[in-house]
PDB file of C-alpha atoms in Angstrom:
ATOM      1  CA  MET A1381      21.540  -3.607  -6.927  1.00  0.00           C
ATOM      2  CA  THR A1382      18.530  -3.452  -4.619  1.00  0.00           C
ATOM      3  CA  THR A1383      17.786  -6.727  -3.061  1.00  0.00           C
ATOM      4  CA  LEU A1384      14.194  -8.016  -3.552  1.00  0.00           C
ATOM      5  CA  ASP A1385      13.367  -8.219   0.137  1.00  0.00           C
ATOM      6  CA  HIS A1386      13.614  -4.364   0.208  1.00  0.00           C
ATOM      7  CA  GLN A1387      11.011  -3.870  -2.445  1.00  0.00           C
ATOM      8  CA  ASP A1388       7.888  -2.500  -0.771  1.00  0.00           C
ATOM      9  CA  ARG A1389       5.450  -5.120  -1.786  1.00  0.00           C
ATOM     10  CA  ILE A1390       7.790  -7.889  -0.823  1.00  0.00           C
ATOM     11  CA  ALA A1391       8.840  -6.383   2.462  1.00  0.00           C
ATOM     12  CA  ALA A1392       5.151  -6.074   3.437  1.00  0.00           C
ATOM     13  CA  LEU A1393       4.723  -9.857   3.042  1.00  0.00           C
ATOM     14  CA  LEU A1394       7.581 -10.812   5.276  1.00  0.00           C
ATOM     15  CA  GLY A1395       6.526 -11.281   8.985  1.00  0.00           C
ATOM     16  CA  GLY A1396       2.945 -10.772   8.174  1.00  0.00           C
ATOM     17  CA  PRO A1397      -0.117 -12.906   8.331  1.00  0.00           C
ATOM     18  CA  LEU A1398       0.548 -14.800   5.076  1.00  0.00           C
ATOM     19  CA  GLY A1399       3.305 -16.898   6.913  1.00  0.00           C
ATOM     20  CA  TRP A1400       6.514 -15.822   5.112  1.00  0.00           C
ATOM     21  CA  HIS A1401       9.334 -14.925   7.649  1.00  0.00           C
ATOM     22  CA  SER A1402      12.289 -14.269   5.373  1.00  0.00           C
ATOM     23  CA  LEU A1403      13.449 -13.981   1.911  1.00  0.00           C
ATOM     24  CA  ILE A1404      16.970 -14.842   0.784  1.00  0.00           C
ATOM     25  CA  HIS A1405      18.247 -13.200  -2.496  1.00  0.00           C
ATOM     26  CA  GLU A1406      21.355 -14.553  -4.072  1.00  0.00           C
ATOM     27  CA  PRO A1407      23.046 -13.409  -7.387  1.00  0.00           C
ATOM     28  CA  GLU A1408      23.953 -17.054  -8.341  1.00  0.00           C
ATOM     29  CA  VAL A1409      23.462 -20.362  -6.986  1.00  0.00           C
ATOM     30  CA  THR A1410      23.568 -23.920  -8.329  1.00  0.00           C
ATOM     31  CA  SER A1411      19.745 -24.443  -7.524  1.00  0.00           C
ATOM     32  CA  THR A1412      17.465 -22.513  -5.324  1.00  0.00           C
ATOM     33  CA  SER A1413      15.923 -25.843  -4.128  1.00  0.00           C
ATOM     34  CA  ASP A1414      19.311 -27.116  -3.044  1.00  0.00           C
ATOM     35  CA  VAL A1415      19.984 -23.903  -0.946  1.00  0.00           C
ATOM     36  CA  ALA A1416      16.486 -24.098   0.612  1.00  0.00           C
ATOM     37  CA  LEU A1417      16.972 -27.702   1.678  1.00  0.00           C
ATOM     38  CA  GLN A1418      20.322 -27.015   3.076  1.00  0.00           C
ATOM     39  CA  MET A1419      18.922 -24.153   5.118  1.00  0.00           C
ATOM     40  CA  VAL A1420      16.097 -26.463   6.509  1.00  0.00           C
ATOM     41  CA  ARG A1421      18.800 -28.982   7.471  1.00  0.00           C
ATOM     42  CA  GLU A1422      20.653 -26.222   9.259  1.00  0.00           C
ATOM     43  CA  GLY A1423      17.635 -25.301  11.352  1.00  0.00           C
ATOM     44  CA  THR A1424      15.673 -22.702   9.518  1.00  0.00           C
ATOM     45  CA  PRO A1425      12.052 -23.268   9.821  1.00  0.00           C
ATOM     46  CA  PRO A1426       9.668 -23.463   6.913  1.00  0.00           C
ATOM     47  CA  GLY A1427       8.125 -20.211   5.628  1.00  0.00           C
ATOM     48  CA  PHE A1428      11.162 -18.743   3.844  1.00  0.00           C
ATOM     49  CA  VAL A1429      11.878 -18.194   0.217  1.00  0.00           C
ATOM     50  CA  VAL A1430      15.183 -18.388  -1.832  1.00  0.00           C
ATOM     51  CA  VAL A1431      15.485 -16.326  -4.924  1.00  0.00           C
ATOM     52  CA  ALA A1432      18.420 -16.314  -7.366  1.00  0.00           C
ATOM     53  CA  ASP A1433      19.272 -14.018 -10.356  1.00  0.00           C
ATOM     54  CA  HIS A1434      20.832 -16.955 -11.951  1.00  0.00           C
ATOM     55  CA  GLN A1435      21.001 -20.807 -11.411  1.00  0.00           C
ATOM     56  CA  THR A1436      23.959 -22.818 -12.799  1.00  0.00           C
ATOM     57  CA  ALA A1437      22.144 -26.222 -12.180  1.00  0.00           C
ATOM     58  CA  GLY A1438      18.437 -25.608 -11.928  1.00  0.00           C
ATOM     59  CA  ARG A1439      16.380 -28.726 -12.443  1.00  0.00           C
ATOM     60  CA  GLY A1440      12.775 -29.662 -13.316  1.00  0.00           C
ATOM     61  CA  ARG A1441      10.883 -32.885 -13.089  1.00  0.00           C
ATOM     62  CA  GLN A1442      12.753 -36.210 -13.629  1.00  0.00           C
ATOM     63  CA  GLY A1443      16.096 -34.322 -13.225  1.00  0.00           C
ATOM     64  CA  ARG A1444      15.757 -32.300 -16.456  1.00  0.00           C
ATOM     65  CA  PRO A1445      17.730 -29.058 -16.415  1.00  0.00           C
ATOM     66  CA  TRP A1446      15.823 -25.733 -16.071  1.00  0.00           C
ATOM     67  CA  GLU A1447      17.298 -22.954 -18.170  1.00  0.00           C
ATOM     68  CA  ASP A1448      16.676 -19.407 -16.834  1.00  0.00           C
ATOM     69  CA  ALA A1449      18.585 -17.597 -19.754  1.00  0.00           C
ATOM     70  CA  SER A1450      19.892 -14.944 -17.337  1.00  0.00           C
ATOM     71  CA  ALA A1451      23.364 -13.596 -17.795  1.00  0.00           C
ATOM     72  CA  GLY A1452      25.367 -10.748 -16.199  1.00  0.00           C
ATOM     73  CA  ASP A1453      23.250  -7.928 -14.930  1.00  0.00           C
ATOM     74  CA  ARG A1454      20.210  -8.853 -17.042  1.00  0.00           C
ATOM     75  CA  VAL A1455      17.858 -11.015 -15.183  1.00  0.00           C
ATOM     76  CA  ARG A1456      15.402 -12.654 -17.612  1.00  0.00           C
ATOM     77  CA  SER A1457      13.658 -15.229 -15.262  1.00  0.00           C
ATOM     78  CA  LEU A1458      12.252 -15.515 -11.772  1.00  0.00           C
ATOM     79  CA  THR A1459      13.743 -18.603 -10.112  1.00  0.00           C
ATOM     80  CA  LEU A1460      12.578 -19.374  -6.480  1.00  0.00           C
ATOM     81  CA  SER A1461      12.232 -22.080  -4.027  1.00  0.00           C
ATOM     82  CA  ALA A1462      10.018 -21.966  -0.940  1.00  0.00           C
ATOM     83  CA  ALA A1463      10.206 -24.151   2.106  1.00  0.00           C
ATOM     84  CA  VAL A1464       6.711 -25.089   3.432  1.00  0.00           C
ATOM     85  CA  GLY A1465       5.177 -27.511   5.824  1.00  0.00           C
ATOM     86  CA  VAL A1466       3.540 -30.702   4.424  1.00  0.00           C
ATOM     87  CA  PRO A1467      -0.219 -29.895   4.364  1.00  0.00           C
ATOM     88  CA  GLY A1468      -1.698 -33.223   5.787  1.00  0.00           C
ATOM     89  CA  SER A1469      -3.186 -35.975   3.980  1.00  0.00           C
ATOM     90  CA  ASP A1470      -3.838 -34.045   0.723  1.00  0.00           C
ATOM     91  CA  ALA A1471      -0.293 -33.272   0.021  1.00  0.00           C
ATOM     92  CA  SER A1472      -0.656 -34.771  -3.426  1.00  0.00           C
ATOM     93  CA  LEU A1473      -2.617 -31.559  -4.310  1.00  0.00           C
ATOM     94  CA  THR A1474       0.348 -29.289  -3.643  1.00  0.00           C
ATOM     95  CA  PRO A1475       1.615 -29.028  -7.193  1.00  0.00           C
ATOM     96  CA  LEU A1476      -1.907 -28.083  -8.280  1.00  0.00           C
ATOM     97  CA  ALA A1477      -1.962 -25.296  -5.671  1.00  0.00           C
ATOM     98  CA  VAL A1478       1.330 -24.069  -6.736  1.00  0.00           C
ATOM     99  CA  GLY A1479       0.222 -23.980 -10.510  1.00  0.00           C
ATOM    100  CA  LEU A1480      -2.784 -21.886  -9.499  1.00  0.00           C
ATOM    101  CA  ALA A1481      -0.612 -19.406  -7.586  1.00  0.00           C
ATOM    102  CA  VAL A1482       1.700 -19.009 -10.425  1.00  0.00           C
ATOM    103  CA  ALA A1483      -1.218 -18.598 -12.924  1.00  0.00           C
ATOM    104  CA  ASP A1484      -2.845 -16.036 -10.751  1.00  0.00           C
ATOM    105  CA  ALA A1485       0.478 -13.951 -10.688  1.00  0.00           C
ATOM    106  CA  LEU A1486       0.758 -14.215 -14.496  1.00  0.00           C
ATOM    107  CA  ARG A1487      -2.870 -13.115 -14.922  1.00  0.00           C
ATOM    108  CA  ARG A1488      -2.123 -10.126 -12.808  1.00  0.00           C
ATOM    109  CA  ALA A1489       0.845  -9.340 -15.077  1.00  0.00           C
ATOM    110  CA  GLY A1490      -1.680  -9.057 -17.995  1.00  0.00           C
ATOM    111  CA  THR A1491      -1.504 -12.518 -19.583  1.00  0.00           C
ATOM    112  CA  THR A1492      -3.947 -15.352 -20.127  1.00  0.00           C
ATOM    113  CA  PRO A1493      -2.312 -18.456 -18.573  1.00  0.00           C
ATOM    114  CA  GLY A1494      -3.492 -22.002 -18.843  1.00  0.00           C
ATOM    115  CA  LEU A1495      -2.317 -24.985 -16.728  1.00  0.00           C
ATOM    116  CA  LYS A1496      -0.885 -28.159 -18.122  1.00  0.00           C
ATOM    117  CA  TRP A1497      -1.050 -30.994 -15.735  1.00  0.00           C
ATOM    118  CA  PRO A1498       0.774 -31.472 -13.564  1.00  0.00           C
ATOM    119  CA  ASN A1499       3.438 -28.712 -13.384  1.00  0.00           C
ATOM    120  CA  ASP A1500       3.515 -26.314 -16.259  1.00  0.00           C
ATOM    121  CA  VAL A1501       1.990 -22.906 -16.793  1.00  0.00           C
ATOM    122  CA  LEU A1502       1.418 -22.005 -20.493  1.00  0.00           C
ATOM    123  CA  LEU A1503       0.834 -18.629 -22.311  1.00  0.00           C
ATOM    124  CA  PRO A1504      -0.030 -18.131 -25.887  1.00  0.00           C
ATOM    125  CA  ALA A1505       3.015 -17.969 -28.230  1.00  0.00           C
ATOM    126  CA  ALA A1506       3.442 -15.565 -31.155  1.00  0.00           C
ATOM    127  CA  ASP A1507       1.309 -17.950 -33.372  1.00  0.00           C
ATOM    128  CA  GLY A1508      -1.370 -18.382 -30.632  1.00  0.00           C
ATOM    129  CA  THR A1509      -0.470 -21.931 -29.538  1.00  0.00           C
ATOM    130  CA  PRO A1510       0.104 -22.593 -25.819  1.00  0.00           C
ATOM    131  CA  ALA A1511       3.769 -22.382 -24.959  1.00  0.00           C
ATOM    132  CA  LYS A1512       5.540 -23.255 -21.610  1.00  0.00           C
ATOM    133  CA  THR A1513       6.384 -20.149 -19.609  1.00  0.00           C
ATOM    134  CA  ALA A1514       6.700 -21.597 -16.097  1.00  0.00           C
ATOM    135  CA  GLY A1515       7.641 -24.832 -14.444  1.00  0.00           C
ATOM    136  CA  ILE A1516       7.068 -26.203 -11.091  1.00  0.00           C
ATOM    137  CA  LEU A1517       8.866 -28.906  -8.989  1.00  0.00           C
ATOM    138  CA  VAL A1518       7.682 -29.990  -5.593  1.00  0.00           C
ATOM    139  CA  GLU A1519      10.090 -32.146  -3.556  1.00  0.00           C
ATOM    140  CA  ARG A1520       9.147 -33.813  -0.260  1.00  0.00           C
ATOM    141  CA  HIS A1521      11.966 -34.438   2.178  1.00  0.00           C
ATOM    142  CA  ALA A1522      12.217 -36.042   5.585  1.00  0.00           C
ATOM    143  CA  VAL A1523      14.536 -33.658   7.558  1.00  0.00           C
ATOM    144  CA  ARG A1524      16.535 -33.678  10.797  1.00  0.00           C
ATOM    145  CA  ALA A1525      18.189 -30.426  11.475  1.00  0.00           C
ATOM    146  CA  THR A1526      21.973 -30.708  11.919  1.00  0.00           C
ATOM    147  CA  SER A1527      22.206 -27.535  13.922  1.00  0.00           C
ATOM    148  CA  GLY A1528      19.879 -24.848  15.450  1.00  0.00           C
ATOM    149  CA  PRO A1529      16.263 -25.592  16.342  1.00  0.00           C
ATOM    150  CA  ASP A1530      15.168 -29.195  15.567  1.00  0.00           C
ATOM    151  CA  VAL A1531      12.494 -28.768  12.879  1.00  0.00           C
ATOM    152  CA  GLY A1532      12.486 -32.475  12.310  1.00  0.00           C
ATOM    153  CA  GLY A1533       9.730 -34.128  10.386  1.00  0.00           C
ATOM    154  CA  GLU A1534       9.037 -33.529   6.719  1.00  0.00           C
ATOM    155  CA  VAL A1535       9.164 -30.411   4.573  1.00  0.00           C
ATOM    156  CA  LEU A1536       8.092 -29.499   1.053  1.00  0.00           C
ATOM    157  CA  ILE A1537      10.590 -27.592  -1.124  1.00  0.00           C
ATOM    158  CA  VAL A1538       8.490 -25.815  -3.849  1.00  0.00           C
ATOM    159  CA  GLY A1539      10.638 -24.760  -6.893  1.00  0.00           C
ATOM    160  CA  ILE A1540       9.242 -22.333  -9.405  1.00  0.00           C
ATOM    161  CA  GLY A1541      10.893 -20.998 -12.528  1.00  0.00           C
ATOM    162  CA  VAL A1542       9.157 -18.260 -14.557  1.00  0.00           C
ATOM    163  CA  ASP A1543      10.417 -16.988 -18.034  1.00  0.00           C
ATOM    164  CA  LEU A1544       9.983 -13.260 -17.674  1.00  0.00           C
ATOM    165  CA  ASP A1545      11.567 -11.726 -20.683  1.00  0.00           C
ATOM    166  CA  TRP A1546      13.055 -13.853 -23.423  1.00  0.00           C
ATOM    167  CA  ARG A1547      12.403 -11.440 -26.307  1.00  0.00           C
ATOM    168  CA  ASP A1548      15.918 -11.577 -27.704  1.00  0.00           C
ATOM    169  CA  VAL A1549      17.080 -14.956 -26.259  1.00  0.00           C
ATOM    170  CA  PRO A1550      18.401 -17.593 -28.742  1.00  0.00           C
ATOM    171  CA  ARG A1551      16.792 -20.888 -27.901  1.00  0.00           C
ATOM    172  CA  GLU A1552      17.760 -24.528 -28.547  1.00  0.00           C
ATOM    173  CA  GLY A1553      16.508 -27.849 -27.326  1.00  0.00           C
ATOM    174  CA  ASP A1554      13.185 -27.930 -25.369  1.00  0.00           C
ATOM    175  CA  ALA A1555      13.365 -24.151 -24.992  1.00  0.00           C
ATOM    176  CA  VAL A1556      12.711 -23.582 -28.702  1.00  0.00           C
ATOM    177  CA  THR A1557       8.996 -24.043 -27.899  1.00  0.00           C
ATOM    178  CA  TRP A1558       9.008 -21.894 -24.747  1.00  0.00           C
ATOM    179  CA  THR A1559       7.775 -18.330 -24.427  1.00  0.00           C
ATOM    180  CA  SER A1560       7.998 -15.549 -21.721  1.00  0.00           C
ATOM    181  CA  VAL A1561       5.707 -13.094 -19.992  1.00  0.00           C
ATOM    182  CA  ALA A1562       7.129 -10.099 -21.915  1.00  0.00           C
ATOM    183  CA  GLU A1563       6.538 -11.802 -25.112  1.00  0.00           C
ATOM    184  CA  ALA A1564       2.983 -12.455 -24.291  1.00  0.00           C
ATOM    185  CA  THR A1565       2.346  -8.946 -23.148  1.00  0.00           C
ATOM    186  CA  GLY A1566       4.714  -6.934 -25.376  1.00  0.00           C
ATOM    187  CA  ARG A1567       6.059  -4.866 -22.503  1.00  0.00           C
ATOM    188  CA  ASP A1568       8.655  -5.074 -19.679  1.00  0.00           C
ATOM    189  CA  VAL A1569       7.974  -7.193 -16.653  1.00  0.00           C
ATOM    190  CA  ASP A1570       8.608  -6.119 -12.989  1.00  0.00           C
ATOM    191  CA  ARG A1571      10.200  -9.208 -11.337  1.00  0.00           C
ATOM    192  CA  ALA A1572       9.447  -8.026  -7.798  1.00  0.00           C
ATOM    193  CA  ASP A1573       5.813  -7.556  -8.666  1.00  0.00           C
ATOM    194  CA  VAL A1574       5.544 -11.063 -10.137  1.00  0.00           C
ATOM    195  CA  LEU A1575       7.358 -12.501  -7.006  1.00  0.00           C
ATOM    196  CA  ALA A1576       5.065 -10.686  -4.669  1.00  0.00           C
ATOM    197  CA  ASP A1577       2.030 -12.023  -6.389  1.00  0.00           C
ATOM    198  CA  VAL A1578       3.325 -15.548  -6.632  1.00  0.00           C
ATOM    199  CA  LEU A1579       3.961 -15.446  -2.729  1.00  0.00           C
ATOM    200  CA  ARG A1580       0.489 -14.076  -2.020  1.00  0.00           C
ATOM    201  CA  GLY A1581      -0.905 -16.773  -4.294  1.00  0.00           C
ATOM    202  CA  LEU A1582       1.018 -19.609  -2.673  1.00  0.00           C
ATOM    203  CA  SER A1583      -0.218 -18.594   0.745  1.00  0.00           C
ATOM    204  CA  VAL A1584      -3.935 -18.605  -0.330  1.00  0.00           C
ATOM    205  CA  TRP A1585      -3.795 -21.834  -2.444  1.00  0.00           C
ATOM    206  CA  LEU A1586      -1.447 -23.868  -0.176  1.00  0.00           C
ATOM    207  CA  ARG A1587      -3.923 -23.234   2.651  1.00  0.00           C
ATOM    208  CA  SER A1588      -6.734 -24.560   0.472  1.00  0.00           C
ATOM    209  CA  VAL A1589      -4.944 -28.019   0.165  1.00  0.00           C
ATOM    210  CA  PRO A1590      -5.955 -29.145   3.803  1.00  0.00           C
ATOM    211  CA  SER A1591      -8.809 -26.638   4.287  1.00  0.00           C
ATOM    212  CA  ASP A1592     -10.751 -26.725   1.146  1.00  0.00           C
ATOM    213  CA  PRO A1593      -9.495 -29.218  -1.525  1.00  0.00           C
ATOM    214  CA  LEU A1594     -12.663 -29.386  -3.372  1.00  0.00           C
ATOM    215  CA  ARG A1595     -12.410 -25.625  -4.118  1.00  0.00           C
ATOM    216  CA  LEU A1596      -8.815 -26.108  -5.247  1.00  0.00           C
ATOM    217  CA  LEU A1597      -9.661 -28.901  -7.602  1.00  0.00           C
ATOM    218  CA  VAL A1598     -12.601 -27.022  -9.118  1.00  0.00           C
ATOM    219  CA  ALA A1599     -10.343 -23.928  -9.748  1.00  0.00           C
ATOM    220  CA  TYR A1600      -7.699 -26.104 -11.282  1.00  0.00           C
ATOM    221  CA  ARG A1601     -10.136 -27.838 -13.664  1.00  0.00           C
ATOM    222  CA  ASP A1602     -11.421 -24.475 -14.745  1.00  0.00           C
ATOM    223  CA  ASN A1603      -7.750 -23.346 -15.582  1.00  0.00           C
ATOM    224  CA  CYS A1604      -6.482 -26.753 -16.968  1.00  0.00           C
ATOM    225  CA  VAL A1605      -5.993 -26.851 -20.697  1.00  0.00           C
ATOM    226  CA  THR A1606      -4.971 -30.555 -20.442  1.00  0.00           C
ATOM    227  CA  ILE A1607      -8.534 -31.622 -19.549  1.00  0.00           C
ATOM    228  CA  GLY A1608     -10.402 -32.260 -22.850  1.00  0.00           C
ATOM    229  CA  ALA A1609      -7.185 -32.594 -24.861  1.00  0.00           C
ATOM    230  CA  ASP A1610      -5.926 -35.720 -26.645  1.00  0.00           C
ATOM    231  CA  VAL A1611      -2.850 -36.811 -24.739  1.00  0.00           C
ATOM    232  CA  ARG A1612       0.134 -39.194 -24.861  1.00  0.00           C
ATOM    233  CA  VAL A1613       1.382 -40.151 -21.337  1.00  0.00           C
ATOM    234  CA  THR A1614       4.781 -41.648 -20.914  1.00  0.00           C
ATOM    235  CA  PHE A1615       5.165 -43.336 -17.530  1.00  0.00           C
ATOM    236  CA  PRO A1616       8.519 -43.612 -15.746  1.00  0.00           C
ATOM    237  CA  ASP A1617       8.901 -47.208 -16.758  1.00  0.00           C
ATOM    238  CA  GLY A1618       8.647 -46.171 -20.448  1.00  0.00           C
ATOM    239  CA  GLU A1619       5.081 -47.505 -20.903  1.00  0.00           C
ATOM    240  CA  VAL A1620       2.937 -45.185 -23.110  1.00  0.00           C
ATOM    241  CA  LEU A1621      -0.820 -44.478 -22.709  1.00  0.00           C
ATOM    242  CA  ALA A1622      -2.739 -42.537 -25.445  1.00  0.00           C
ATOM    243  CA  GLY A1623      -6.218 -41.202 -24.970  1.00  0.00           C
ATOM    244  CA  ARG A1624      -8.227 -38.199 -23.900  1.00  0.00           C
ATOM    245  CA  ALA A1625      -7.765 -36.405 -20.641  1.00  0.00           C
ATOM    246  CA  VAL A1626     -11.271 -36.175 -19.148  1.00  0.00           C
ATOM    247  CA  ASP A1627     -11.016 -35.028 -15.522  1.00  0.00           C
ATOM    248  CA  LEU A1628      -9.000 -34.968 -12.271  1.00  0.00           C
ATOM    249  CA  ASP A1629      -9.795 -37.381  -9.420  1.00  0.00           C
ATOM    250  CA  ARG A1630      -9.940 -36.540  -5.654  1.00  0.00           C
ATOM    251  CA  GLN A1631      -6.139 -36.938  -5.351  1.00  0.00           C
ATOM    252  CA  GLY A1632      -5.505 -34.625  -8.183  1.00  0.00           C
ATOM    253  CA  ARG A1633      -4.493 -37.361 -10.632  1.00  0.00           C
ATOM    254  CA  LEU A1634      -5.240 -36.938 -14.327  1.00  0.00           C
ATOM    255  CA  VAL A1635      -8.045 -39.230 -15.496  1.00  0.00           C
ATOM    256  CA  VAL A1636      -7.342 -40.422 -19.056  1.00  0.00           C
ATOM    257  CA  GLU A1637      -9.903 -42.165 -21.166  1.00  0.00           C
ATOM    258  CA  ALA A1638      -8.066 -44.795 -23.423  1.00  0.00           C
ATOM    259  CA  ALA A1639      -9.843 -46.923 -25.965  1.00  0.00           C
ATOM    260  CA  GLU A1640      -8.088 -50.088 -24.997  1.00  0.00           C
ATOM    261  CA  VAL A1641      -8.334 -50.000 -21.143  1.00  0.00           C
ATOM    262  CA  GLY A1642     -10.996 -47.453 -20.274  1.00  0.00           C
ATOM    263  CA  GLN A1643     -10.292 -44.695 -17.566  1.00  0.00           C
ATOM    264  CA  VAL A1644      -6.807 -44.589 -16.030  1.00  0.00           C
ATOM    265  CA  ALA A1645      -5.768 -42.381 -13.224  1.00  0.00           C
ATOM    266  CA  VAL A1646      -2.256 -41.011 -13.897  1.00  0.00           C
ATOM    267  CA  THR A1647      -0.154 -40.352 -10.914  1.00  0.00           C
ATOM    268  CA  ALA A1648       3.100 -39.498 -12.492  1.00  0.00           C
ATOM    269  CA  GLY A1649       4.299 -39.299 -16.119  1.00  0.00           C
ATOM    270  CA  ASP A1650       5.185 -36.938 -19.039  1.00  0.00           C
ATOM    271  CA  VAL A1651       2.056 -35.724 -20.594  1.00  0.00           C
ATOM    272  CA  GLU A1652       2.180 -34.478 -24.217  1.00  0.00           C
ATOM    273  CA  HIS A1653      -0.718 -32.781 -25.817  1.00  0.00           C
ATOM    274  CA  VAL A1654      -1.465 -34.280 -29.152  1.00  0.00           C
ATOM    275  CA  ARG A1655      -2.667 -31.955 -31.752  1.00  0.00           C
ATOM    276  CA  PRO A1656      -5.312 -33.177 -34.182  1.00  0.00           C
ATOM    277  CA  THR A1657      -4.113 -33.976 -37.555  1.00  0.00           C
TER     278      THR A1657
END
């Protein structure tokens, strides 16, 4: 099997001006984010990417499992984690930047993505309703290298999972409502091309976090299907807020207009789009 870093488009990204210095391609890992964090702790500087054909313990927000549906030689998903530096005081915008990067890549693959705040990318399912196709998990870690160069400080591990081709995959649990790029386009998907486009997009949008956050917020608003939707937000403590998502604030928080309390800026929580009855 040809490793991904030998694909022409990906090889051209490594060591170039976009800031990626290496790509590690593994057939199977527990979690690409776990591998990336361990590499940073062992002294590898940010700017690298870990890709796995299969994850045995992939995870999403709040510890939920991430299913990649890959088995044997058939790779149906793109699972990757990138180690990047913390982009200054606007680091809270990082998940939005990652969402834009993934959406740009899926648009280049021939789809019409929408962004569900704060960490999902949606594509139209067979019945036309938006369905989850990609998930994002950004973790911030204080790191002190145990060997090699002392990178110290803080690092962001950006985890991304994209369903590439689930056309004949049985689904259960949350995955029943998911879709894939191949289902949206009706044709095969080149994983290396999607990876190259994601990495290019990450380089562009992550630089916008400290340099042009207003541009990033405007772009996210334009692509966000949550804004304007009726939503139900479940906070980590179990409290529930129902209302209409009306905007993003300067920190990238979702602003929800609720009848009882007015406008609330949501920092973290599960957001469910509520369809009109």
